[in-house]
Coordinates of N, CA and C and ligand atoms in Angstrom, one line a residue:
M1 N 107.2 -100.2 39.9 CA 105.9 -99.9 39.2 C 105.9 -98.4 38.9
T2 N 105.5 -98.0 37.7 CA 105.4 -96.6 37.4 C 104.3 -96.0 38.2
S3 N 104.5 -94.7 38.6 CA 103.5 -94.1 39.4 C 102.4 -93.4 38.5
G4 N 101.2 -93.4 39.0 CA 100.1 -92.8 38.2 C 100.1 -91.3 38.2
L5 N 99.3 -90.8 37.3 CA 99.2 -89.3 37.2 C 97.8 -89.0 36.9
W6 N 97.3 -87.9 37.4 CA 95.9 -87.5 37.3 C 95.9 -86.1 36.6
I7 N 95.3 -86.1 35.4 CA 95.3 -84.8 34.7 C 93.8 -84.5 34.5
T8 N 93.4 -83.2 34.8 CA 92.1 -82.8 34.5 C 92.1 -81.7 33.5
L9 N 91.1 -81.6 32.6 CA 90.9 -80.6 31.6 C 89.7 -79.7 32.0
E10 N 89.9 -78.4 32.0 CA 88.8 -77.5 32.4 C 88.7 -76.4 31.4
G11 N 87.5 -75.8 31.4 CA 87.3 -74.7 30.5 C 85.8 -74.6 30.2
G12 N 85.4 -73.5 29.5 CA 84.0 -73.3 29.2 C 83.5 -74.3 28.2
D13 N 82.2 -74.3 27.9 CA 81.7 -75.1 26.9 C 82.2 -74.6 25.5
G14 N 82.7 -75.6 24.7 CA 83.2 -75.2 23.4 C 84.7 -74.8 23.4
S15 N 85.4 -75.1 24.5 CA 86.8 -74.7 24.6 C 87.7 -75.7 24.0
G16 N 87.2 -76.9 23.5 CA 88.1 -77.9 22.8 C 88.7 -78.9 23.7
K17 N 88.1 -79.2 24.9 CA 88.7 -80.1 25.8 C 88.7 -81.5 25.3
T18 N 87.6 -81.9 24.6 CA 87.5 -83.3 24.1 C 88.6 -83.6 23.0
T19 N 88.9 -82.6 22.1 CA 89.9 -82.8 21.1 C 91.3 -82.9 21.8
Q20 N 91.5 -82.1 22.8 CA 92.8 -82.1 23.5 C 93.0 -83.4 24.3
A21 N 91.9 -83.9 24.9 CA 92.0 -85.1 25.7 C 92.4 -86.3 24.8
A22 N 91.8 -86.3 23.6 CA 92.1 -87.4 22.6 C 93.5 -87.4 22.2
L23 N 94.0 -86.2 21.9 CA 95.4 -86.0 21.4 C 96.4 -86.4 22.5
L24 N 96.1 -86.0 23.7 CA 97.0 -86.3 24.9 C 97.0 -87.8 25.1
E25 N 95.8 -88.4 25.0 CA 95.7 -89.9 25.2 C 96.6 -90.6 24.2
Q26 N 96.5 -90.2 23.0 CA 97.2 -90.9 21.9 C 98.8 -90.7 22.2
W27 N 99.2 -89.5 22.5 CA 100.6 -89.3 22.8 C 101.1 -90.1 24.0
L28 N 100.3 -90.2 25.0 CA 100.7 -91.0 26.2 C 100.8 -92.5 25.9
Q29 N 99.9 -92.9 25.1 CA 99.9 -94.3 24.7 C 101.2 -94.6 23.8
E30 N 101.5 -93.7 23.0 CA 102.8 -93.9 22.2 C 104.0 -93.9 23.1
Q31 N 103.9 -93.3 24.3 CA 105.0 -93.4 25.3 C 104.9 -94.7 26.1
G32 N 104.0 -95.5 25.8 CA 103.8 -96.8 26.5 C 103.1 -96.7 27.8
R33 N 102.3 -95.6 28.0 CA 101.6 -95.5 29.3 C 100.2 -96.0 29.1
R34 N 99.7 -96.6 30.2 CA 98.3 -97.0 30.2 C 97.4 -95.8 30.6
V35 N 96.4 -95.5 29.8 CA 95.6 -94.3 30.0 C 94.1 -94.7 30.3
V36 N 93.6 -94.0 31.2 CA 92.1 -94.1 31.4 C 91.5 -92.7 31.1
R37 N 90.6 -92.7 30.1 CA 90.0 -91.4 29.8 C 88.6 -91.4 30.4
T38 N 88.3 -90.3 31.1 CA 87.0 -90.3 31.8 C 86.5 -88.9 31.9
R39 N 85.3 -88.7 32.4 CA 84.7 -87.4 32.5 C 83.8 -87.2 33.6
E40 N 83.5 -86.0 34.0 CA 82.4 -85.6 34.9 C 81.5 -84.6 34.3
P41 N 80.2 -84.7 34.5 CA 79.6 -85.8 35.1 C 79.5 -87.0 34.1
G42 N 79.4 -88.2 34.7 CA 79.0 -89.3 33.8 C 80.2 -90.3 33.6
G43 N 81.2 -90.4 34.5 CA 82.3 -91.3 34.3 C 82.0 -92.7 34.7
T44 N 80.9 -92.9 35.4 CA 80.6 -94.2 35.9 C 79.1 -94.5 35.5
E45 N 78.6 -95.8 35.8 CA 77.2 -96.1 35.6 C 76.3 -95.2 36.4
V46 N 76.6 -95.0 37.6 CA 75.8 -94.1 38.5 C 75.9 -92.7 37.9
G47 N 77.1 -92.3 37.5 CA 77.3 -91.0 37.0 C 76.5 -90.7 35.7
V48 N 76.3 -91.7 34.9 CA 75.5 -91.5 33.7 C 74.1 -91.1 34.0
L49 N 73.6 -91.8 35.1 CA 72.2 -91.4 35.5 C 72.2 -90.0 36.0
I50 N 73.2 -89.6 36.8 CA 73.2 -88.3 37.4 C 73.4 -87.2 36.2
R51 N 74.2 -87.6 35.3 CA 74.5 -86.7 34.1 C 73.1 -86.4 33.4
D52 N 72.3 -87.4 33.3 CA 71.1 -87.2 32.6 C 70.2 -86.2 33.3
I53 N 70.2 -86.3 34.7 CA 69.4 -85.3 35.4 C 70.0 -83.9 35.3
V54 N 71.2 -83.7 35.5 CA 71.8 -82.4 35.6 C 71.8 -81.7 34.2
L55 N 72.0 -82.5 33.2 CA 72.1 -81.9 31.8 C 70.8 -81.9 31.0
H56 N 69.9 -82.8 31.3 CA 68.7 -82.9 30.5 C 67.4 -82.8 31.1
H57 N 67.3 -82.6 32.5 CA 66.0 -82.4 33.1 C 65.3 -81.2 32.5
R58 N 64.1 -81.4 32.2 CA 63.3 -80.2 31.7 C 62.7 -79.5 32.8
G59 N 63.2 -78.3 33.0 CA 62.7 -77.5 34.1 C 63.9 -77.2 35.1
D60 N 63.6 -76.3 36.1 CA 64.6 -75.9 37.0 C 65.1 -77.0 37.9
I61 N 66.3 -76.9 38.3 CA 66.8 -77.6 39.5 C 67.4 -76.6 40.4
A62 N 67.0 -76.7 41.7 CA 67.5 -75.7 42.7 C 69.0 -75.7 42.7
P63 N 69.7 -74.5 42.7 CA 71.1 -74.5 42.6 C 71.9 -75.4 43.6
R64 N 71.4 -75.5 44.8 CA 72.1 -76.3 45.8 C 71.9 -77.8 45.5
A65 N 70.7 -78.1 44.9 CA 70.5 -79.5 44.5 C 71.4 -79.9 43.3
E66 N 71.6 -78.9 42.4 CA 72.5 -79.1 41.3 C 73.9 -79.4 41.8
A67 N 74.3 -78.5 42.7 CA 75.7 -78.6 43.3 C 75.9 -80.0 43.9
L68 N 74.9 -80.5 44.6 CA 75.0 -81.8 45.3 C 75.0 -82.9 44.3
L69 N 74.3 -82.8 43.2 CA 74.3 -83.8 42.2 C 75.6 -84.0 41.6
Y70 N 76.3 -82.9 41.2 CA 77.6 -82.9 40.7 C 78.6 -83.5 41.7
A71 N 78.4 -83.1 43.0 CA 79.3 -83.7 44.0 C 79.1 -85.2 44.2
A72 N 77.8 -85.6 44.1 CA 77.6 -87.0 44.3 C 78.2 -87.8 43.1
D73 N 78.1 -87.3 41.9 CA 78.7 -88.0 40.8 C 80.2 -88.1 41.0
R74 N 80.8 -87.0 41.5 CA 82.2 -86.9 41.8 C 82.7 -87.9 42.9
A75 N 81.9 -88.0 43.9 CA 82.3 -88.9 45.0 C 82.4 -90.3 44.5
H76 N 81.4 -90.7 43.8 CA 81.4 -92.1 43.3 C 82.5 -92.3 42.2
H77 N 82.7 -91.4 41.4 CA 83.7 -91.4 40.3 C 85.1 -91.6 40.9
V78 N 85.4 -90.7 41.9 CA 86.8 -90.7 42.4 C 87.0 -92.0 43.2
A79 N 86.0 -92.4 44.0 CA 86.2 -93.6 44.8 C 86.3 -94.9 44.0
T80 N 85.5 -95.0 42.9 CA 85.5 -96.3 42.2 C 86.3 -96.4 40.9
L81 N 86.6 -95.2 40.4 CA 87.4 -95.3 39.1 C 88.7 -94.5 39.1
V82 N 88.7 -93.3 39.6 CA 89.9 -92.5 39.5 C 91.0 -93.0 40.5
R83 N 90.7 -93.2 41.8 CA 91.7 -93.6 42.7 C 92.3 -95.0 42.4
P84 N 91.4 -96.0 42.0 CA 92.0 -97.3 41.7 C 92.9 -97.2 40.5
A85 N 92.6 -96.4 39.5 CA 93.4 -96.2 38.3 C 94.8 -95.7 38.6
I86 N 94.8 -94.6 39.4 CA 96.1 -94.0 39.8 C 96.9 -95.0 40.6
A87 N 96.2 -95.7 41.5 CA 96.9 -96.7 42.3 C 97.6 -97.8 41.5
R88 N 97.0 -98.1 40.3 CA 97.5 -99.1 39.4 C 98.7 -98.6 38.6
G89 N 98.9 -97.3 38.6 CA 100.0 -96.7 37.9 C 99.5 -96.1 36.5
D90 N 98.2 -96.0 36.3 CA 97.7 -95.5 35.0 C 97.7 -94.0 35.0
V91 N 97.7 -93.4 33.8 CA 97.4 -91.9 33.7 C 96.0 -91.7 33.5
V92 N 95.4 -90.9 34.3 CA 93.9 -90.6 34.2 C 93.8 -89.2 33.5
I93 N 93.1 -89.2 32.3 CA 92.8 -87.9 31.7 C 91.3 -87.7 31.8
Q94 N 91.0 -86.7 32.5 CA 89.6 -86.5 32.9 C 89.1 -85.1 32.5
D95 N 87.9 -85.2 31.7 CA 87.3 -84.0 31.3 C 86.4 -83.5 32.4
R96 N 86.8 -82.4 33.0 CA 86.2 -81.6 34.1 C 86.3 -82.3 35.5
Y97 N 86.5 -81.4 36.5 CA 86.5 -81.9 37.9 C 86.0 -80.8 38.8
L98 N 86.4 -80.7 40.0 CA 85.8 -79.8 41.0 C 85.9 -78.3 40.6
D99 N 86.9 -78.0 39.8 CA 87.0 -76.6 39.4 C 85.8 -76.2 38.6
S100 N 85.2 -77.1 37.8 CA 84.0 -76.8 37.1 C 82.8 -76.5 38.0
S101 N 82.8 -77.2 39.2 CA 81.7 -76.9 40.1 C 81.9 -75.5 40.7
V102 N 83.1 -75.2 41.1 CA 83.4 -73.8 41.6 C 83.0 -72.8 40.6
A103 N 83.3 -73.0 39.3 CA 83.0 -72.0 38.3 C 81.5 -72.0 37.9
Y104 N 81.0 -73.2 37.7 CA 79.6 -73.2 37.2 C 78.5 -73.0 38.3
Q105 N 78.7 -73.8 39.4 CA 77.7 -73.7 40.5 C 78.0 -72.5 41.4
G106 N 79.3 -72.2 41.6 CA 79.7 -71.1 42.4 C 79.5 -69.8 41.7
A107 N 80.3 -69.5 40.7 CA 80.2 -68.2 40.0 C 79.0 -68.1 39.1
G108 N 78.7 -69.2 38.4 CA 77.5 -69.2 37.5 C 76.2 -69.1 38.2
R109 N 76.0 -70.0 39.2 CA 74.7 -70.0 39.9 C 74.7 -69.1 41.1
V110 N 75.9 -68.5 41.3 CA 76.1 -67.6 42.4 C 75.9 -68.2 43.8
L111 N 76.6 -69.3 44.0 CA 76.7 -69.9 45.4 C 78.1 -69.6 45.9
D112 N 78.4 -69.8 47.1 CA 79.7 -69.5 47.7 C 80.7 -70.5 47.2
G113 N 81.7 -70.0 46.4 CA 82.7 -70.8 45.8 C 83.5 -71.7 46.8
D114 N 83.8 -71.1 47.9 CA 84.6 -71.9 48.9 C 83.8 -73.0 49.4
Q115 N 82.5 -72.8 49.6 CA 81.6 -73.9 50.1 C 81.5 -75.0 49.1
I116 N 81.4 -74.6 47.8 CA 81.3 -75.5 46.7 C 82.6 -76.4 46.6
R117 N 83.7 -75.7 46.8 CA 85.0 -76.5 46.7 C 85.1 -77.4 47.9
D118 N 84.7 -76.9 49.1 CA 84.7 -77.8 50.3 C 83.8 -79.0 50.2
L119 N 82.6 -78.8 49.6 CA 81.7 -79.9 49.4 C 82.4 -81.0 48.5
S120 N 83.0 -80.6 47.5 CA 83.7 -81.6 46.6 C 84.9 -82.2 47.3
L121 N 85.6 -81.4 48.1 CA 86.7 -82.0 48.8 C 86.2 -83.0 49.8
W122 N 85.1 -82.7 50.5 CA 84.5 -83.7 51.4 C 84.1 -84.9 50.6
A123 N 83.5 -84.7 49.5 CA 83.0 -85.9 48.7 C 84.1 -86.8 48.2
T124 N 85.3 -86.2 48.0 CA 86.3 -87.0 47.4 C 87.5 -87.3 48.4
E125 N 87.3 -87.0 49.7 CA 88.3 -87.1 50.7 C 89.6 -86.4 50.2
D126 N 89.4 -85.2 49.8 CA 90.5 -84.2 49.5 C 91.3 -84.6 48.2
A127 N 90.7 -85.2 47.2 CA 91.5 -85.6 46.1 C 91.7 -84.4 45.1
L128 N 92.9 -84.1 44.8 CA 93.2 -83.0 43.9 C 94.1 -83.5 42.8
P129 N 93.9 -83.1 41.5 CA 94.7 -83.6 40.4 C 96.1 -83.2 40.5
D130 N 97.0 -83.9 39.7 CA 98.4 -83.4 39.6 C 98.6 -82.2 38.7
V131 N 97.8 -82.3 37.6 CA 97.9 -81.2 36.6 C 96.4 -80.9 36.2
T132 N 96.1 -79.6 36.1 CA 94.8 -79.2 35.6 C 95.1 -78.2 34.5
V133 N 94.6 -78.6 33.3 CA 94.8 -77.7 32.1 C 93.5 -76.9 31.9
L134 N 93.7 -75.6 31.9 CA 92.5 -74.7 31.7 C 92.6 -74.2 30.3
L135 N 91.6 -74.6 29.4 CA 91.6 -74.1 28.1 C 90.7 -72.9 28.1
D136 N 91.4 -71.7 28.0 CA 90.7 -70.5 28.1 C 90.3 -69.9 26.8
V137 N 89.0 -69.6 26.7 CA 88.5 -69.0 25.5 C 87.3 -68.0 25.8
D138 N 87.2 -66.9 25.1 CA 86.1 -66.0 25.5 C 84.8 -66.7 25.0
P139 N 83.7 -66.5 25.8 CA 82.5 -67.2 25.6 C 81.9 -66.9 24.2
A140 N 82.1 -65.7 23.6 CA 81.5 -65.5 22.3 C 82.1 -66.4 21.2
T141 N 83.5 -66.6 21.3 CA 84.1 -67.5 20.3 C 83.7 -68.9 20.6
A142 N 83.6 -69.3 21.9 CA 83.1 -70.7 22.2 C 81.7 -70.9 21.7
R143 N 80.9 -69.9 21.8 CA 79.5 -70.0 21.3 C 79.4 -70.2 19.8
E144 N 80.3 -69.5 19.1 CA 80.4 -69.7 17.6 C 80.7 -71.2 17.3
R145 N 81.7 -71.8 18.1 CA 82.0 -73.2 17.9 C 80.9 -74.1 18.1
L146 N 80.2 -73.8 19.2 CA 79.0 -74.7 19.6 C 77.9 -74.6 18.5
D147 N 77.7 -73.4 18.0 CA 76.7 -73.2 16.9 C 77.1 -74.0 15.7
A148 N 78.4 -73.9 15.4 CA 78.9 -74.6 14.2 C 78.7 -76.1 14.3
A149 N 78.9 -76.6 15.6 CA 78.8 -78.1 15.8 C 77.3 -78.5 15.6
D150 N 76.4 -77.6 15.7 CA 75.0 -77.9 15.4 C 74.4 -79.0 16.2
K151 N 74.7 -79.1 17.5 CA 74.1 -80.0 18.5 C 73.2 -79.3 19.4
P152 N 72.1 -79.9 19.9 CA 71.2 -79.2 20.8 C 72.0 -78.8 22.1
F153 N 71.7 -77.7 22.6 CA 72.4 -77.2 23.9 C 71.8 -77.9 25.1
D154 N 72.7 -78.3 26.0 CA 72.2 -78.8 27.3 C 71.9 -77.7 28.2
R155 N 71.4 -78.0 29.5 CA 70.9 -77.0 30.4 C 72.0 -75.9 30.7
L156 N 73.2 -76.3 30.8 CA 74.3 -75.3 31.2 C 74.7 -74.5 29.9
E157 N 74.8 -75.2 28.8 CA 75.2 -74.5 27.6 C 74.2 -73.4 27.2
A158 N 72.9 -73.7 27.5 CA 71.8 -72.8 27.2 C 71.8 -71.5 28.0
E159 N 72.6 -71.5 29.1 CA 72.6 -70.3 29.9 C 73.1 -69.1 29.1
K160 N 72.7 -67.9 29.6 CA 73.0 -66.7 28.8 C 74.5 -66.3 28.9
S161 N 74.9 -65.3 28.1 CA 76.3 -65.0 28.0 C 76.9 -64.5 29.3
A162 N 76.1 -63.8 30.1 CA 76.7 -63.2 31.4 C 77.1 -64.4 32.3
F163 N 76.3 -65.5 32.3 CA 76.7 -66.7 33.1 C 78.0 -67.2 32.6
H164 N 78.2 -67.3 31.3 CA 79.5 -67.9 30.8 C 80.7 -67.0 31.0
E165 N 80.4 -65.7 31.1 CA 81.5 -64.7 31.4 C 81.9 -64.9 32.9
R166 N 80.9 -65.1 33.8 CA 81.3 -65.4 35.2 C 82.1 -66.7 35.3
V167 N 81.7 -67.7 34.6 CA 82.4 -69.0 34.6 C 83.8 -68.8 34.2
R168 N 84.0 -68.1 33.1 CA 85.4 -67.9 32.6 C 86.2 -67.1 33.6
T169 N 85.7 -66.1 34.2 CA 86.5 -65.3 35.2 C 86.8 -66.2 36.4
A170 N 85.9 -67.0 36.8 CA 86.1 -67.9 38.0 C 87.2 -68.9 37.7
F171 N 87.2 -69.5 36.5 CA 88.3 -70.4 36.1 C 89.7 -69.7 36.2
L172 N 89.7 -68.5 35.6 CA 91.0 -67.8 35.6 C 91.5 -67.5 37.0
M173 N 90.5 -67.1 37.9 CA 90.9 -66.9 39.3 C 91.4 -68.1 40.0
L174 N 90.8 -69.2 39.7 CA 91.2 -70.5 40.3 C 92.6 -70.8 39.9
A175 N 92.9 -70.6 38.6 CA 94.2 -70.9 38.0 C 95.3 -70.0 38.7
D176 N 94.9 -68.7 38.9 CA 95.8 -67.8 39.6 C 96.2 -68.2 41.0
A177 N 95.2 -68.8 41.6 CA 95.4 -69.2 43.0 C 96.2 -70.4 43.2
E178 N 96.3 -71.2 42.1 CA 97.0 -72.5 42.2 C 97.9 -72.7 41.0
P179 N 98.9 -71.8 40.8 CA 99.7 -71.9 39.6 C 100.5 -73.2 39.5
Q180 N 100.8 -73.9 40.6 CA 101.5 -75.2 40.6 C 100.7 -76.3 39.9
R181 N 99.4 -76.3 40.1 CA 98.5 -77.3 39.6 C 98.0 -76.9 38.2
F182 N 97.8 -75.6 37.9 CA 97.2 -75.2 36.7 C 98.2 -74.9 35.6
L183 N 97.8 -75.3 34.3 CA 98.4 -74.7 33.1 C 97.3 -74.0 32.4
V184 N 97.4 -72.7 32.1 CA 96.4 -72.0 31.4 C 96.9 -71.9 29.9
V185 N 96.0 -72.3 29.0 CA 96.4 -72.2 27.6 C 95.3 -71.4 26.8
D186 N 95.8 -70.5 26.0 CA 94.9 -69.8 25.1 C 94.3 -70.7 24.1
A187 N 93.0 -71.0 24.3 CA 92.3 -72.1 23.4 C 91.9 -71.6 22.1
T188 N 92.3 -70.3 21.7 CA 92.0 -69.9 20.3 C 93.2 -70.2 19.4
Q189 N 94.3 -70.7 20.0 CA 95.5 -71.1 19.2 C 95.2 -72.3 18.4
P190 N 96.0 -72.6 17.4 CA 95.8 -73.8 16.6 C 95.9 -75.1 17.5
V191 N 95.1 -76.1 17.2 CA 95.0 -77.3 18.0 C 96.4 -77.9 18.3
E192 N 97.3 -77.9 17.4 CA 98.6 -78.6 17.6 C 99.5 -77.8 18.5
V193 N 99.3 -76.4 18.5 CA 100.1 -75.6 19.4 C 99.6 -75.8 20.9
I194 N 98.3 -75.9 21.0 CA 97.7 -76.2 22.4 C 98.2 -77.6 22.8
A195 N 98.1 -78.6 21.9 CA 98.5 -80.0 22.3 C 100.0 -80.0 22.8
E196 N 100.8 -79.3 22.1 CA 102.3 -79.3 22.5 C 102.5 -78.6 23.9
A197 N 101.8 -77.6 24.1 CA 101.9 -76.9 25.5 C 101.5 -77.9 26.6
I198 N 100.4 -78.7 26.3 CA 99.9 -79.6 27.3 C 100.9 -80.8 27.5
R199 N 101.4 -81.3 26.3 CA 102.4 -82.3 26.4 C 103.7 -81.9 27.2
A200 N 104.1 -80.7 27.0 CA 105.3 -80.2 27.7 C 105.1 -80.3 29.2
R201 N 103.9 -79.8 29.7 CA 103.7 -79.8 31.1 C 103.6 -81.2 31.6
V202 N 102.9 -82.1 30.9 CA 102.7 -83.5 31.3 C 104.0 -84.2 31.3
A203 N 104.9 -84.0 30.3 CA 106.2 -84.6 30.3 C 107.0 -84.2 31.5
Q204 N 106.9 -83.0 31.9 CA 107.7 -82.5 33.0 C 107.2 -83.2 34.3
R205 N 105.9 -83.5 34.4 CA 105.4 -84.2 35.6 C 105.7 -85.6 35.6
L206 N 105.9 -86.2 34.4 CA 106.2 -87.6 34.3 C 107.7 -87.9 34.5
S207 N 108.5 -86.9 34.3 CA 110.0 -87.2 34.4 C 110.4 -87.1 35.8
Ligands
LIG1 P1 80.7 -81.4 29.3 O1 80.8 -82.8 29.5 O2 81.9 -80.6 29.1 O3 79.7 -81.1 28.1 P2 79.7 -81.7 26.7 O4 79.4 -83.2 26.8 O5 78.6 -81.0 26.0 O6 81.1 -81.4 26.1 O7 80.0 -80.8 30.6 C1 78.7 -80.8 30.8 C2 78.2 -79.6 31.5 O8 78.2 -79.7 32.9 C3 79.0 -78.3 31.2 O9 78.1 -77.3 30.7 C4 79.5 -77.9 32.5 C5 78.6 -78.5 33.5 N1 79.2 -78.8 34.8 C6 78.9 -78.1 35.9 O10 78.1 -77.2 35.9 N2 79.4 -78.5 37.1 C7 80.3 -79.5 37.3 O11 80.8 -79.7 38.4 C8 80.7 -80.2 36.1 C9 81.7 -81.3 36.2 C10 80.1 -79.9 34.9

């Protein structure tokens, strides 16, 4: 049986994760791999309910409550969808994982990043992806993309630029700390150049 692979995509809002996830899925399917595409928050039925709270609740959510909601979504997602898919030998392509919590709830909301990471590791019984792609883009460029898309902003997207600067710095620090797991890609490059860099890393892990 082929062994499974778990790939997560990380980056600020407007960094192009969804486009790259779709291209990677298509390429993997052409290689004959079975792919499960999923995301956090909201990869399961329970997760969809949690996603609605964390992204669309009108009014404040206490930072620790927000962190727990993302961790709860993650616990259910990993246990019921991600682990079974990897065990079957599928490739999981996942939009956001625990690094998003460390960046957004840790650096963004100014909670202790190590505690946030430990919370997610507890929630998932220490599950870490094989490959994490960080699509790095400066928040001003990302904001222009989001404005051009002309969709209403969710609670996190609506945060001010200093918040998004902290999130970006935190992602880069996480990547520095775990170079084996992370691939950092300059997300201002053309879509096809980024896709090729991701394919190269994934191909290396599959061989
Ligand atoms: P995302 O699905 O990337 O948004 P969109 O559907 O608009 O592309 O992510 C939703 C938001 O949730 C994003 O602003 C980042 C935030 N988030 C956290 O703050 N913590 C987390 O742990 C995760 C997974 C996401």
